[in-house]
CSV table of C-alpha atoms and ligand atoms in Angstrom, one decimal:
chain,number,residue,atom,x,y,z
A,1,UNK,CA,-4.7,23.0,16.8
A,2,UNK,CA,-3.6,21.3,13.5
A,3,UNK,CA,-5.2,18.7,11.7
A,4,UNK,CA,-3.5,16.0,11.3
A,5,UNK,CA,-5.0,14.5,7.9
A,6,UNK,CA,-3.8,10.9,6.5
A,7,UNK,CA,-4.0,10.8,2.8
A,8,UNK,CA,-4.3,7.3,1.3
A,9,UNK,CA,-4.2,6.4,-2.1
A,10,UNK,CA,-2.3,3.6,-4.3
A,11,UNK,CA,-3.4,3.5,-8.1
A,12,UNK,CA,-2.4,6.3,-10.7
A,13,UNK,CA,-5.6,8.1,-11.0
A,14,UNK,CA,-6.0,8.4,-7.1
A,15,UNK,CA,-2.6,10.2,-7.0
A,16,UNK,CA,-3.6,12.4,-9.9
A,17,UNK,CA,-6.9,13.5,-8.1
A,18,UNK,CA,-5.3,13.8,-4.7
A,19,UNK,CA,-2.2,15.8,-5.9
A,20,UNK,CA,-3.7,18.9,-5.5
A,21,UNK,CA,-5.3,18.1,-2.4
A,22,UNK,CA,-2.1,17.0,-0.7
A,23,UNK,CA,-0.1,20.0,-2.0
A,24,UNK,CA,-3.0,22.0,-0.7
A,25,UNK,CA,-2.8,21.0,2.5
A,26,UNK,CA,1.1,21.2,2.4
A,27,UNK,CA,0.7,24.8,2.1
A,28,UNK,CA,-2.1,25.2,4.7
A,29,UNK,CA,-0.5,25.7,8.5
A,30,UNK,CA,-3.6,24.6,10.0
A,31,UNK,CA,-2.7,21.1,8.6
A,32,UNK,CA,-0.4,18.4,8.9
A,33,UNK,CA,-0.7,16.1,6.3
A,34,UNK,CA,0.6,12.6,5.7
A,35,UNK,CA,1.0,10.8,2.8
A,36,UNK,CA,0.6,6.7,2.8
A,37,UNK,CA,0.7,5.0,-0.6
A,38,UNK,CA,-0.5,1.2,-0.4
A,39,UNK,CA,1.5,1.2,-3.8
A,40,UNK,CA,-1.4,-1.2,-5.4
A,41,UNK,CA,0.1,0.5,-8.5
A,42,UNK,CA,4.0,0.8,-8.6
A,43,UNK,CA,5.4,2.3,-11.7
A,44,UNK,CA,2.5,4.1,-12.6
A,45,UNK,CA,1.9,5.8,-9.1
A,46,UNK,CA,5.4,6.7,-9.2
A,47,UNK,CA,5.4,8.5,-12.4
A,48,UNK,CA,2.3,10.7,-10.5
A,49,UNK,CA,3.9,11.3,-7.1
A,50,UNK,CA,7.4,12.4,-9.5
A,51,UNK,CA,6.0,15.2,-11.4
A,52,UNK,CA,4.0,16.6,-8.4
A,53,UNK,CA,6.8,16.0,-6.1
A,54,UNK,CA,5.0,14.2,-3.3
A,55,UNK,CA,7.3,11.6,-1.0
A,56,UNK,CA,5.4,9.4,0.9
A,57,UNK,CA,5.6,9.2,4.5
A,58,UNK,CA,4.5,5.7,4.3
A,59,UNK,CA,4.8,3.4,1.1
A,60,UNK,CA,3.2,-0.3,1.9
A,61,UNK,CA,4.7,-1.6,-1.3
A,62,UNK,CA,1.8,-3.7,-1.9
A,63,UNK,CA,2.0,-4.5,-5.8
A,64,UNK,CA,2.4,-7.9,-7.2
A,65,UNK,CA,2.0,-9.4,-10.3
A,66,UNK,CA,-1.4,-10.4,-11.5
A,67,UNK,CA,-2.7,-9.4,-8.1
A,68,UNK,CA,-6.2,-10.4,-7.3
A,69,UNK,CA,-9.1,-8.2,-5.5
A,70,UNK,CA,-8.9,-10.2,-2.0
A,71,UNK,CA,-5.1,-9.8,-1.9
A,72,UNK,CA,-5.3,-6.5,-2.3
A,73,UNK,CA,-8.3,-5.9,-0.2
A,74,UNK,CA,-6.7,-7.8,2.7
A,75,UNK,CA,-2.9,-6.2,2.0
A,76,UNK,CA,-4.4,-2.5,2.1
A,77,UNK,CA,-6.7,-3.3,5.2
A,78,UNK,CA,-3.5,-4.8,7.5
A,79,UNK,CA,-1.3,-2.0,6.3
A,80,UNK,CA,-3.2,1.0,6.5
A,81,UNK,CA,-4.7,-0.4,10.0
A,82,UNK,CA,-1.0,-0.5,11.3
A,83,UNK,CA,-0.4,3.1,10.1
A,84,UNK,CA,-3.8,4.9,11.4
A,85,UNK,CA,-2.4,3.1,14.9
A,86,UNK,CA,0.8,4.7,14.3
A,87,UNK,CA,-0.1,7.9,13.1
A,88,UNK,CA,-3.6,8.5,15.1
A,89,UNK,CA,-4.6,10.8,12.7
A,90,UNK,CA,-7.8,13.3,12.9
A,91,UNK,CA,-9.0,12.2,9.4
A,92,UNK,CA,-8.4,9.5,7.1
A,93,UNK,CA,-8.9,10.7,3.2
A,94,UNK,CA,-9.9,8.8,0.4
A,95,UNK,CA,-10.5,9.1,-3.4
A,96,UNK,CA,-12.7,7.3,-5.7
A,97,UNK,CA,-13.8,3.9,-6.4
A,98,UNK,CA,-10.5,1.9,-6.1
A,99,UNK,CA,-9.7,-1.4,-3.6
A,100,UNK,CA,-7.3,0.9,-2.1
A,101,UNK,CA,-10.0,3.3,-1.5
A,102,UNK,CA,-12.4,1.1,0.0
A,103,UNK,CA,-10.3,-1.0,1.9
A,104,UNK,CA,-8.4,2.3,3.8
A,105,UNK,CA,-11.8,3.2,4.4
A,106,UNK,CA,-12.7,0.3,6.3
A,107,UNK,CA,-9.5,0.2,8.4
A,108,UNK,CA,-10.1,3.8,9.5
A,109,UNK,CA,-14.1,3.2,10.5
A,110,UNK,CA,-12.1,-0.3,12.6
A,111,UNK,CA,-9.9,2.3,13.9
A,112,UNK,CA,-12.9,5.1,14.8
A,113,UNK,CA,-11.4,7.2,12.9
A,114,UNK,CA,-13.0,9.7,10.5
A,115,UNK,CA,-13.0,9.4,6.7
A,116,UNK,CA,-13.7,11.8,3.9
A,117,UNK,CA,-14.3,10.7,0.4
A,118,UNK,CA,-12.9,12.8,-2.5
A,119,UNK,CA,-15.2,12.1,-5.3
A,120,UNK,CA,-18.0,10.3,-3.5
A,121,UNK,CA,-21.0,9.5,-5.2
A,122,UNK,CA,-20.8,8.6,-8.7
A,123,UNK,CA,-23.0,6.0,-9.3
A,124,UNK,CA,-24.0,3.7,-12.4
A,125,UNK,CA,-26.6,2.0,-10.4
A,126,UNK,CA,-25.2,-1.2,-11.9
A,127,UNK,CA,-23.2,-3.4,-9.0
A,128,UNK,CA,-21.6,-4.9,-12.4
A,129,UNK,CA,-20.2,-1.8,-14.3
A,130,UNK,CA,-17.9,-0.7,-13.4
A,131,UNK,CA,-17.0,-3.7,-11.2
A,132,UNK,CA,-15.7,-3.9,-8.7
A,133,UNK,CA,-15.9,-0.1,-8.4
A,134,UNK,CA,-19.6,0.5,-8.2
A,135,UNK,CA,-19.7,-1.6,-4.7
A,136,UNK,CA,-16.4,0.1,-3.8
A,137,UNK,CA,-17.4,3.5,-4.1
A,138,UNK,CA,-20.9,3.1,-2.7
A,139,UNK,CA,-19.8,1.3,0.1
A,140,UNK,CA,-17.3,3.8,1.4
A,141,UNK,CA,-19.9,6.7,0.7
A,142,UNK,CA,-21.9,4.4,3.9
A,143,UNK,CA,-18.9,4.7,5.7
A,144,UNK,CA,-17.4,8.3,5.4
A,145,UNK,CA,-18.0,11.3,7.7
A,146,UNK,CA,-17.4,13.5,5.0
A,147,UNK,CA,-19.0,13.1,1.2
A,148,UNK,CA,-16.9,15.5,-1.2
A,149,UNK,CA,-19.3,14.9,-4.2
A,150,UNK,CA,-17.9,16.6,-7.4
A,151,UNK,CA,-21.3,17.5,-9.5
A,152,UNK,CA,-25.3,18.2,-8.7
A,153,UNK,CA,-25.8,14.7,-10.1
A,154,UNK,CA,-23.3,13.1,-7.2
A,155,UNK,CA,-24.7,15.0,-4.3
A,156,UNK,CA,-28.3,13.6,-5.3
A,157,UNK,CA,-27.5,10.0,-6.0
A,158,UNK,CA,-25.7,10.0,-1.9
A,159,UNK,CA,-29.5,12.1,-1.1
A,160,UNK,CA,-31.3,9.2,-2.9
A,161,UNK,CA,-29.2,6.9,-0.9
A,162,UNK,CA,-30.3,8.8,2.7
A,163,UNK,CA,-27.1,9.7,3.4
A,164,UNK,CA,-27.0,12.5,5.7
A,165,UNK,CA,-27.0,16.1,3.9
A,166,UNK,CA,-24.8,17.4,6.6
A,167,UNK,CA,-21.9,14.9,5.8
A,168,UNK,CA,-21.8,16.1,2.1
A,169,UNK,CA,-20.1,19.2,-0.2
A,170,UNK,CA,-20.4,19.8,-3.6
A,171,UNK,CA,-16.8,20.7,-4.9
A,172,UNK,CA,-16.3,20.0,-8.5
A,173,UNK,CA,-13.7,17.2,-9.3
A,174,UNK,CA,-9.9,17.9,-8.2
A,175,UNK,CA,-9.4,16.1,-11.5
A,176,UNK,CA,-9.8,19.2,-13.1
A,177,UNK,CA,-7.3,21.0,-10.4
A,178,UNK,CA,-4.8,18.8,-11.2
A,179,UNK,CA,-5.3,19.6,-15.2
A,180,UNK,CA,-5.0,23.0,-14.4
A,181,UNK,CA,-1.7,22.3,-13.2
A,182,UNK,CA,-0.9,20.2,-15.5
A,183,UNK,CA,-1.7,22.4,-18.5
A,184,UNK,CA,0.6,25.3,-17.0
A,185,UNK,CA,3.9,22.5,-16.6
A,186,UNK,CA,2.7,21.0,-20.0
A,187,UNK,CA,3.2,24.7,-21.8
A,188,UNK,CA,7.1,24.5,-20.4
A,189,UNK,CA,7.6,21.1,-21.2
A,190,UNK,CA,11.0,20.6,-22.3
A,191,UNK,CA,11.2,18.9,-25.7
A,192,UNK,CA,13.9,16.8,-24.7
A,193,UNK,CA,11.2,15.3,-21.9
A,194,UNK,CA,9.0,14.7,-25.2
A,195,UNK,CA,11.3,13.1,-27.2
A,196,UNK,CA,12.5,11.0,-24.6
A,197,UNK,CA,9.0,9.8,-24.1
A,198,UNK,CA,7.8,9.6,-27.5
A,199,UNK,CA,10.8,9.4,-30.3
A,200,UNK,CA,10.7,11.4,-33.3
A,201,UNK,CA,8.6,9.5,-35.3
A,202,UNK,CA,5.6,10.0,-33.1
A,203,UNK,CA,6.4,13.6,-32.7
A,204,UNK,CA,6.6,13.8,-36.4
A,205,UNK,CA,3.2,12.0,-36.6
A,206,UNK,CA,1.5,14.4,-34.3
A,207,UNK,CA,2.7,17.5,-35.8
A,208,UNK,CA,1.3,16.0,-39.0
A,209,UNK,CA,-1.9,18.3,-39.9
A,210,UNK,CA,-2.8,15.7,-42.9
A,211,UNK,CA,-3.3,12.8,-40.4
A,212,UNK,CA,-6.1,12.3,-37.8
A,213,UNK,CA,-4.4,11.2,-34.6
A,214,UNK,CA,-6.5,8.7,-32.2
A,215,UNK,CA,-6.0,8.4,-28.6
A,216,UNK,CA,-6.8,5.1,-26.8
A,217,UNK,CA,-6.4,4.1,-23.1
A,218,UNK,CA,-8.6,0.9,-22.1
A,219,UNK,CA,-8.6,-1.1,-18.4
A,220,UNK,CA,-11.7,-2.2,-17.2
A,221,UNK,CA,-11.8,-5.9,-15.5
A,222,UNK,CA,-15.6,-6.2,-16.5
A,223,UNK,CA,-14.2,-5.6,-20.3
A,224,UNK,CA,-11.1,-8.5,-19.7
A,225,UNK,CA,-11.1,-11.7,-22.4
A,226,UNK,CA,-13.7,-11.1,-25.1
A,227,UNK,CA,-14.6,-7.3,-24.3
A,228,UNK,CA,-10.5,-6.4,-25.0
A,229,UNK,CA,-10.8,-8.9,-28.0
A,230,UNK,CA,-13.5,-7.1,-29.7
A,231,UNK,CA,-11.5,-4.0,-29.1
A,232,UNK,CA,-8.6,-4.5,-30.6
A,233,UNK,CA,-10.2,-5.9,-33.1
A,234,UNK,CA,-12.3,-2.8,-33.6
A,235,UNK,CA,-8.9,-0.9,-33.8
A,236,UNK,CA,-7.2,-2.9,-36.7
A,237,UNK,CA,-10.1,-2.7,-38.6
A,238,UNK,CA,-10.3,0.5,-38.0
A,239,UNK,CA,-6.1,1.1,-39.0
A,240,UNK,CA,-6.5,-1.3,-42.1
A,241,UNK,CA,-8.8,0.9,-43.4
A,242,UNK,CA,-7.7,4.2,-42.8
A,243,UNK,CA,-4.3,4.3,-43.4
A,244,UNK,CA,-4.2,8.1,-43.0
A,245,UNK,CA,-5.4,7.6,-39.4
A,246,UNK,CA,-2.8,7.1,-36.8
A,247,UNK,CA,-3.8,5.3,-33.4
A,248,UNK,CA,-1.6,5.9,-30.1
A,249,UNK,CA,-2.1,3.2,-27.3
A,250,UNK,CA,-0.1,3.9,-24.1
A,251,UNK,CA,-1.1,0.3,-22.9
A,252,UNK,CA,-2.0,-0.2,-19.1
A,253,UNK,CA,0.3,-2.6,-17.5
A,254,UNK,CA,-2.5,-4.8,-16.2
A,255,UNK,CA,-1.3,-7.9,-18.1
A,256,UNK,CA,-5.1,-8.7,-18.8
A,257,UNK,CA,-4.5,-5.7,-20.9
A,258,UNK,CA,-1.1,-6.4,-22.3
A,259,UNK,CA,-1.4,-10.1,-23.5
A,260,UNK,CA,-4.6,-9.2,-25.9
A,261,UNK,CA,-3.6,-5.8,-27.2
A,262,UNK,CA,0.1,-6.9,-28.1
A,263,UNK,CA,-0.9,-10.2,-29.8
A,264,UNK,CA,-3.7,-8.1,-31.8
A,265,UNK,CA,-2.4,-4.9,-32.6
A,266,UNK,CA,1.5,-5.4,-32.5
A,267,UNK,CA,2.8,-5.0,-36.0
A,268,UNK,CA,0.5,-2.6,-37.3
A,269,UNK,CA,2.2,0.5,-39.5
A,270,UNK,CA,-0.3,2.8,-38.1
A,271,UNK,CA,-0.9,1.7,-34.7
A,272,UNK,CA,1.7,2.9,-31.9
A,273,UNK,CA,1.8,0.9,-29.1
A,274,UNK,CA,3.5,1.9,-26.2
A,275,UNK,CA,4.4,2.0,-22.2
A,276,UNK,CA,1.4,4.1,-20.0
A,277,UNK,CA,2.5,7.6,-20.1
A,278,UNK,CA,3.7,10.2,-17.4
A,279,UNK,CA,0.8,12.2,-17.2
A,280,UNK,CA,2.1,16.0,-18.1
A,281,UNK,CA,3.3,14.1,-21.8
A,282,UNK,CA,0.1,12.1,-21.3
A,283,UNK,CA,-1.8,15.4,-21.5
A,284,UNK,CA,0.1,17.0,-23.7
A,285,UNK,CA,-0.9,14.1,-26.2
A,286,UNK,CA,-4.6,14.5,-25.1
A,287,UNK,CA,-4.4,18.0,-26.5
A,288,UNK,CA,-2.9,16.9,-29.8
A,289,UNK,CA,-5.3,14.0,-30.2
A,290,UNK,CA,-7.9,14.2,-32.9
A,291,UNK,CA,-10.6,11.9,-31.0
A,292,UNK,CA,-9.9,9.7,-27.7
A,293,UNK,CA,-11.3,6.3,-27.3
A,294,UNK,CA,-11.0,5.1,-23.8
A,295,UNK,CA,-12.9,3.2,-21.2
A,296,UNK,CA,-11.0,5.2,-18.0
A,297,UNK,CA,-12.8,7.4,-15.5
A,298,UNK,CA,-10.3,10.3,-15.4
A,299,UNK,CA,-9.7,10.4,-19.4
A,300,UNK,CA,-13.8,10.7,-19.7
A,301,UNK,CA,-13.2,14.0,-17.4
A,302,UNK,CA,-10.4,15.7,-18.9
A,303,UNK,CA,-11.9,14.8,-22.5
A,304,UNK,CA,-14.0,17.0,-22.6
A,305,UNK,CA,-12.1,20.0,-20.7
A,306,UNK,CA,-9.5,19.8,-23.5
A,307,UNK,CA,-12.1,19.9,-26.5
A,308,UNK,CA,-11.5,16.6,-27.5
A,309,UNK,CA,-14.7,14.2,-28.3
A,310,UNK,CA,-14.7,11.0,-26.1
A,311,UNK,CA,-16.3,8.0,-27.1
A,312,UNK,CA,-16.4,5.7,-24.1
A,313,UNK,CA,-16.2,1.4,-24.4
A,314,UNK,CA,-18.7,0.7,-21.9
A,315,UNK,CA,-22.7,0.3,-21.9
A,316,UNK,CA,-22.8,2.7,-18.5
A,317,UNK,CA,-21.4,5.4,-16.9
A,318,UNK,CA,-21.2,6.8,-13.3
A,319,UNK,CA,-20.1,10.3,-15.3
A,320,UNK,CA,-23.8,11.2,-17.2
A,321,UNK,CA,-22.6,15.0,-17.1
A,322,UNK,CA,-20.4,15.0,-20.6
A,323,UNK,CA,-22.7,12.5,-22.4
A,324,UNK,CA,-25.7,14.9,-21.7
A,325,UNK,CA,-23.8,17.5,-23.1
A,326,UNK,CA,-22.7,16.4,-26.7
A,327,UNK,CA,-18.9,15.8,-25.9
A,328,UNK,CA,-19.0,12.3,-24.9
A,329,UNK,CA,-20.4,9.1,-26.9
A,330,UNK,CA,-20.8,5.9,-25.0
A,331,UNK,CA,-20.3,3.2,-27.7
A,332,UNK,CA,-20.1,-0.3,-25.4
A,333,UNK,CA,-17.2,-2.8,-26.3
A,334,UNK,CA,-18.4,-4.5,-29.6
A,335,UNK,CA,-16.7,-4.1,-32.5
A,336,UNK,CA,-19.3,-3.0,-35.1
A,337,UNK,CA,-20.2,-0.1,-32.6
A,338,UNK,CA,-16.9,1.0,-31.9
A,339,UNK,CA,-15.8,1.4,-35.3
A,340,UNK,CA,-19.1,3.0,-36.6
A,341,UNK,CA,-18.9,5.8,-33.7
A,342,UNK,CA,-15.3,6.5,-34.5
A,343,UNK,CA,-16.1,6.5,-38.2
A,344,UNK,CA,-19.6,8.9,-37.7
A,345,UNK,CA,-17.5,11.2,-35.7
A,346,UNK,CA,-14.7,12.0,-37.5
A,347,UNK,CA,-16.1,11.6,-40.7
A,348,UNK,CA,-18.7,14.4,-39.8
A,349,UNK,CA,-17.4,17.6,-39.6
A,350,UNK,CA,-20.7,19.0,-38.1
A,351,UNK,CA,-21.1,16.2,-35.2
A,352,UNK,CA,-17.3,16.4,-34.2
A,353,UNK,CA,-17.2,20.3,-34.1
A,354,UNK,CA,-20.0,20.0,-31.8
A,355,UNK,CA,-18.8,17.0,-29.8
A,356,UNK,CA,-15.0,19.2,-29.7
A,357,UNK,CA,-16.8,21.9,-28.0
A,358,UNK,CA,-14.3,22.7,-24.8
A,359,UNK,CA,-17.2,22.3,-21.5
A,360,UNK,CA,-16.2,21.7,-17.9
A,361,UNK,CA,-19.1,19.9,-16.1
A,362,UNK,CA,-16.7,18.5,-13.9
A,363,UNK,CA,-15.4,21.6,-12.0
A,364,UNK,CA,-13.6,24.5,-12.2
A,365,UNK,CA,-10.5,23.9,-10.6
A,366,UNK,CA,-11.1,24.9,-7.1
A,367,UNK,CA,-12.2,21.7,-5.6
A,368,UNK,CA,-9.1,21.6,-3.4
A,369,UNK,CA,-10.2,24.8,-1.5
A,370,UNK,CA,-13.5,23.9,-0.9
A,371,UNK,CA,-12.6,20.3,0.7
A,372,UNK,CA,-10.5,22.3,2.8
A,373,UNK,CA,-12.6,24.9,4.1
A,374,UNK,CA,-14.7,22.2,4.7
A,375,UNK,CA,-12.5,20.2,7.2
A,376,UNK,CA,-11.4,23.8,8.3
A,377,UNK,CA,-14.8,24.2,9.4
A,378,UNK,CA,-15.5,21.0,11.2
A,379,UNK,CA,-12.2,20.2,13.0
A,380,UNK,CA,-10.9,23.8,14.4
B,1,UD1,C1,-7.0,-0.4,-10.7
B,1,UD1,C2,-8.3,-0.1,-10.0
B,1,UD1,C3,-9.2,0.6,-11.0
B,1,UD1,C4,-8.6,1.8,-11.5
B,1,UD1,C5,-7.3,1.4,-12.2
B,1,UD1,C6,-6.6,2.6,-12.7
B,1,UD1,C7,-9.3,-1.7,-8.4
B,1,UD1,C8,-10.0,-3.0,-8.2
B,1,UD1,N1,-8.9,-1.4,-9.7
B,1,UD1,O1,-7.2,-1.4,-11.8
B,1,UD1,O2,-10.4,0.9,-10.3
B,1,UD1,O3,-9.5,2.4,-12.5
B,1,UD1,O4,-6.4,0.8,-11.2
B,1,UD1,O5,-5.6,2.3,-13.6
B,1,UD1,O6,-9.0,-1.0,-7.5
B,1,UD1,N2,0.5,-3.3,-12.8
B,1,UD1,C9,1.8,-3.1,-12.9
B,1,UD1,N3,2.4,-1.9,-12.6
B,1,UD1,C10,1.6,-0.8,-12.3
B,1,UD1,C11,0.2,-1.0,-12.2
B,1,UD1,C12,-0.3,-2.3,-12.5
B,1,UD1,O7,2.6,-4.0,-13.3
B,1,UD1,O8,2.1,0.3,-12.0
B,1,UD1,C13,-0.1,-4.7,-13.2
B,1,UD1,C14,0.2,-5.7,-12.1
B,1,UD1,O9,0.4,-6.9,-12.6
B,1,UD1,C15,-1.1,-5.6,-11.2
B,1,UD1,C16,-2.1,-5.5,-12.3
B,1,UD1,O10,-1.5,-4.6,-13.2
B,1,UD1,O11,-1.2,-6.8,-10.4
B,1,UD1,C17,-3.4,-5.0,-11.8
B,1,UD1,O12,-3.4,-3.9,-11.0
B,1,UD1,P1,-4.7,-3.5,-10.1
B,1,UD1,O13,-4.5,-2.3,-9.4
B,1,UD1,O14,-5.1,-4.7,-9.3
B,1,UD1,O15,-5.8,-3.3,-11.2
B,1,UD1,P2,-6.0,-2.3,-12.3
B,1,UD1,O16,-6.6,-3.0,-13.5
B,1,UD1,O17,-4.8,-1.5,-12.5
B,2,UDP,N1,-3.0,8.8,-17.7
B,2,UDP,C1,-1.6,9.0,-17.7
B,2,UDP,N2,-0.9,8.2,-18.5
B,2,UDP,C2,-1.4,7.3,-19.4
B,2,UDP,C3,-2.8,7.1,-19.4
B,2,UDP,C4,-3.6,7.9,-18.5
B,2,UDP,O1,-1.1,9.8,-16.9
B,2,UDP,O2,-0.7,6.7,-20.1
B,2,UDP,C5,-3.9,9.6,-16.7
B,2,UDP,C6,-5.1,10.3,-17.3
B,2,UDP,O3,-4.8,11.6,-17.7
B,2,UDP,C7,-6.1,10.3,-16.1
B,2,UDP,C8,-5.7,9.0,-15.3
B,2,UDP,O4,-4.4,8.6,-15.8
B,2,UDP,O5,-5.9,11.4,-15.3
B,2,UDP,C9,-6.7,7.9,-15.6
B,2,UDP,O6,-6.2,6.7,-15.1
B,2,UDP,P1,-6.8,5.3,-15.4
B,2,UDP,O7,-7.5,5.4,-16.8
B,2,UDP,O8,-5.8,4.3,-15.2
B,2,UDP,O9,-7.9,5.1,-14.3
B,2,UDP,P2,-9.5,5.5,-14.1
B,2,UDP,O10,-9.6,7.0,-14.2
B,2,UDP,O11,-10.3,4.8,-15.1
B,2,UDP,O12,-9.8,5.1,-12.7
């Protein structure tokens, strides 16, 4: 018998962290795998399902402008109900903490059909931060059959939460099968693909030894209006007075995101702002970066694979693994803090080499295989 397993997913890091498991599956023969998109991301879920060369076998096209979290909700719930009716699959899969994610999730339990969570139970313990995703992600951990819980930590806050032992494996994170990946593409990267992306002048900035190169990427709704201000404010400081420092901003195309971070940092001789990145240049920068400063889930994992210190712009974290280890610095959203961390770390040789220490809480790239084996096991 095959399995016939319906992937959903809609925003870039979903697609990132289900690539592998979709090509996975792909290449299993006991499977038959689908591939739905709600699309809640457009451009930058394309620019993932590109370079892993995944077509959808259903794209809901659900994106619009300024969209808010019960359009969405409602949009993914309608459309993915319709295509579990279509498709009647064995298996709905999930990823993460997104409205897509919790929203397919409760379309397939409507349905009676079974749902596995890829990177279920991260938990802040804070409904707040990161919001909407700490309800998201703990609700659809109540929901699914199968928990695929990435680290110790994850597999003890769904315990602490009574959910069933039986429903949950510890895997690692695919994010870290999907690096893997990327890293080999990234070594063959054509440097016409870079300079299309980036121009010469950053290129030539990079390859710079004699200039410290900082990577931001910033997103979160609960950090929206003043949280974004203080930011960016934080950055030109930062750029005014370090004129030997460059700062790289692929900007997120949230316009919450775009309206502060234009009107503040545009202009700046040091501070490159430009469009999100596809994600093999995007980790190719990563592993030329000096320092990243970033409030995104996936950025806080790779990090610290790749050597690079993290300092995080948020008060909590649902990913305590890095932080306990040295490589990642949680330095909230106000100015003053942001711009002391960055300043203590680079300016201390002995703290960064210590923070730049390459560790892999987070997996080690065979999370794929185990979420398979796993459904292997339960649905032959
Ligand atoms: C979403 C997820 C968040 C995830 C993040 C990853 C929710 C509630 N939020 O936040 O958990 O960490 O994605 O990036 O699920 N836009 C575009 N083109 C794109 C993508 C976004 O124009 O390709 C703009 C649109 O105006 C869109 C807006 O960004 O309405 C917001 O997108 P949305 O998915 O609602 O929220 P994100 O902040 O991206
Ligand atoms: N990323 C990318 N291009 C960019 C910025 C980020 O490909 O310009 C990748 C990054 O490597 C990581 C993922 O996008 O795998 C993180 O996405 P995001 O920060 O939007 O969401 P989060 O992880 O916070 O949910």
């Amino acid at each position: 018998m095959t399995i016939k397993v319906l992937n959903v997913f809609g925003t870039r890091p979903e697609a990132i962290k289900m690539a592998p498991v979709v090509l996975g599956l792909q290449n299993d023969p006991n499977f038959f795998p689908l591939v739905c998109v709600t699309a809640q991301h457009r451009e930058m879920l394309d620019q993932v399902l590109s370079i892993f060369d995944i077509k959808p076998d259903f794209d809901l096209n659900l994106m619009k402008p300024g969209q808010s979290l019960a359009e969405i909700t409602s949009r993914v719930l309608h459309g993915v109900s319709d295509v579990i009716k279509e498709t009647k699959p064995d298996i709905v899969l999930v990823h993460g903490d997104t409205t897509t994610c919790f929203a397919a999730s409760l379309a397939a339990f409507y349905e009676g059909v079974k749902i596995g969570h890829v990177e279920a139970g991260l938990r802040t313990g804070n409904m707040q931060a990161p919001f909407p995703e700490e309800a998201n992600r703990s609700l659809v951990g109540r929901l699914s059959n199968f928990n695929f819980a990435p680290t110790p930590a994850a597999v003890n806050n769904l315990l602490a939460e009574n959910i069933s032992e039986s429903t949950i494996t510890k895997t690692g994170n695919t994010v870290i099968d999907a690096l893997k990946i990327a890293t080999d593409k990234v070594k063959h990267l054509d440097e016409d693909l870079l300079e299309h992306q980036f121009g010469t002048d950053i290129i030539n900035k990079v390859s710079d030894k004699s200039r410290k190169l900082i990577l931001i990427t910033g997103h979160r709704r609960e950090n929206f209006g003043q949280g974004f201000i203080d930011l960016c404010n934080a950055i030109k400081e930062l750029a005014n007075n370090h004129p030997d420092w460059d700062f790289i901003y692929p900007v997120h195309l949230n316009p919450n995101v775009q309206t502060p971070v234009n009107k503040i940092l545009n202009g700046l001789d040091n501070v490159i702002l430009i469009k999100p990145l596809e994600y093999l240049p995007f980790v190719w920068i990563m592993s030329n970066a000096d320092l990243i400063l970033t409030d995104s889930g996936g950025v806080q994992e790779e990090g610290p694979s790749l050597g690079k210190p993290v300092l995080v712009m948020r008060d909590v974290t649902e990913r305590p693994e890095a932080v306990e280890a040295g490589t990642v610095l949680l330095v909230g959203t106000n100015t003053k803090s942001i711009t002391n961390g960055i300043e203590n770390v680079l300016n201390d040789d002995t703290l960064y080499n210590k923070m730049a220490t390459a560790i892999n809480p987070y997996g080690d790239g065979k999370a794929t295989p185990r979420i398979i084996q796993t459904l292997t096991d339960n649905f032959s």
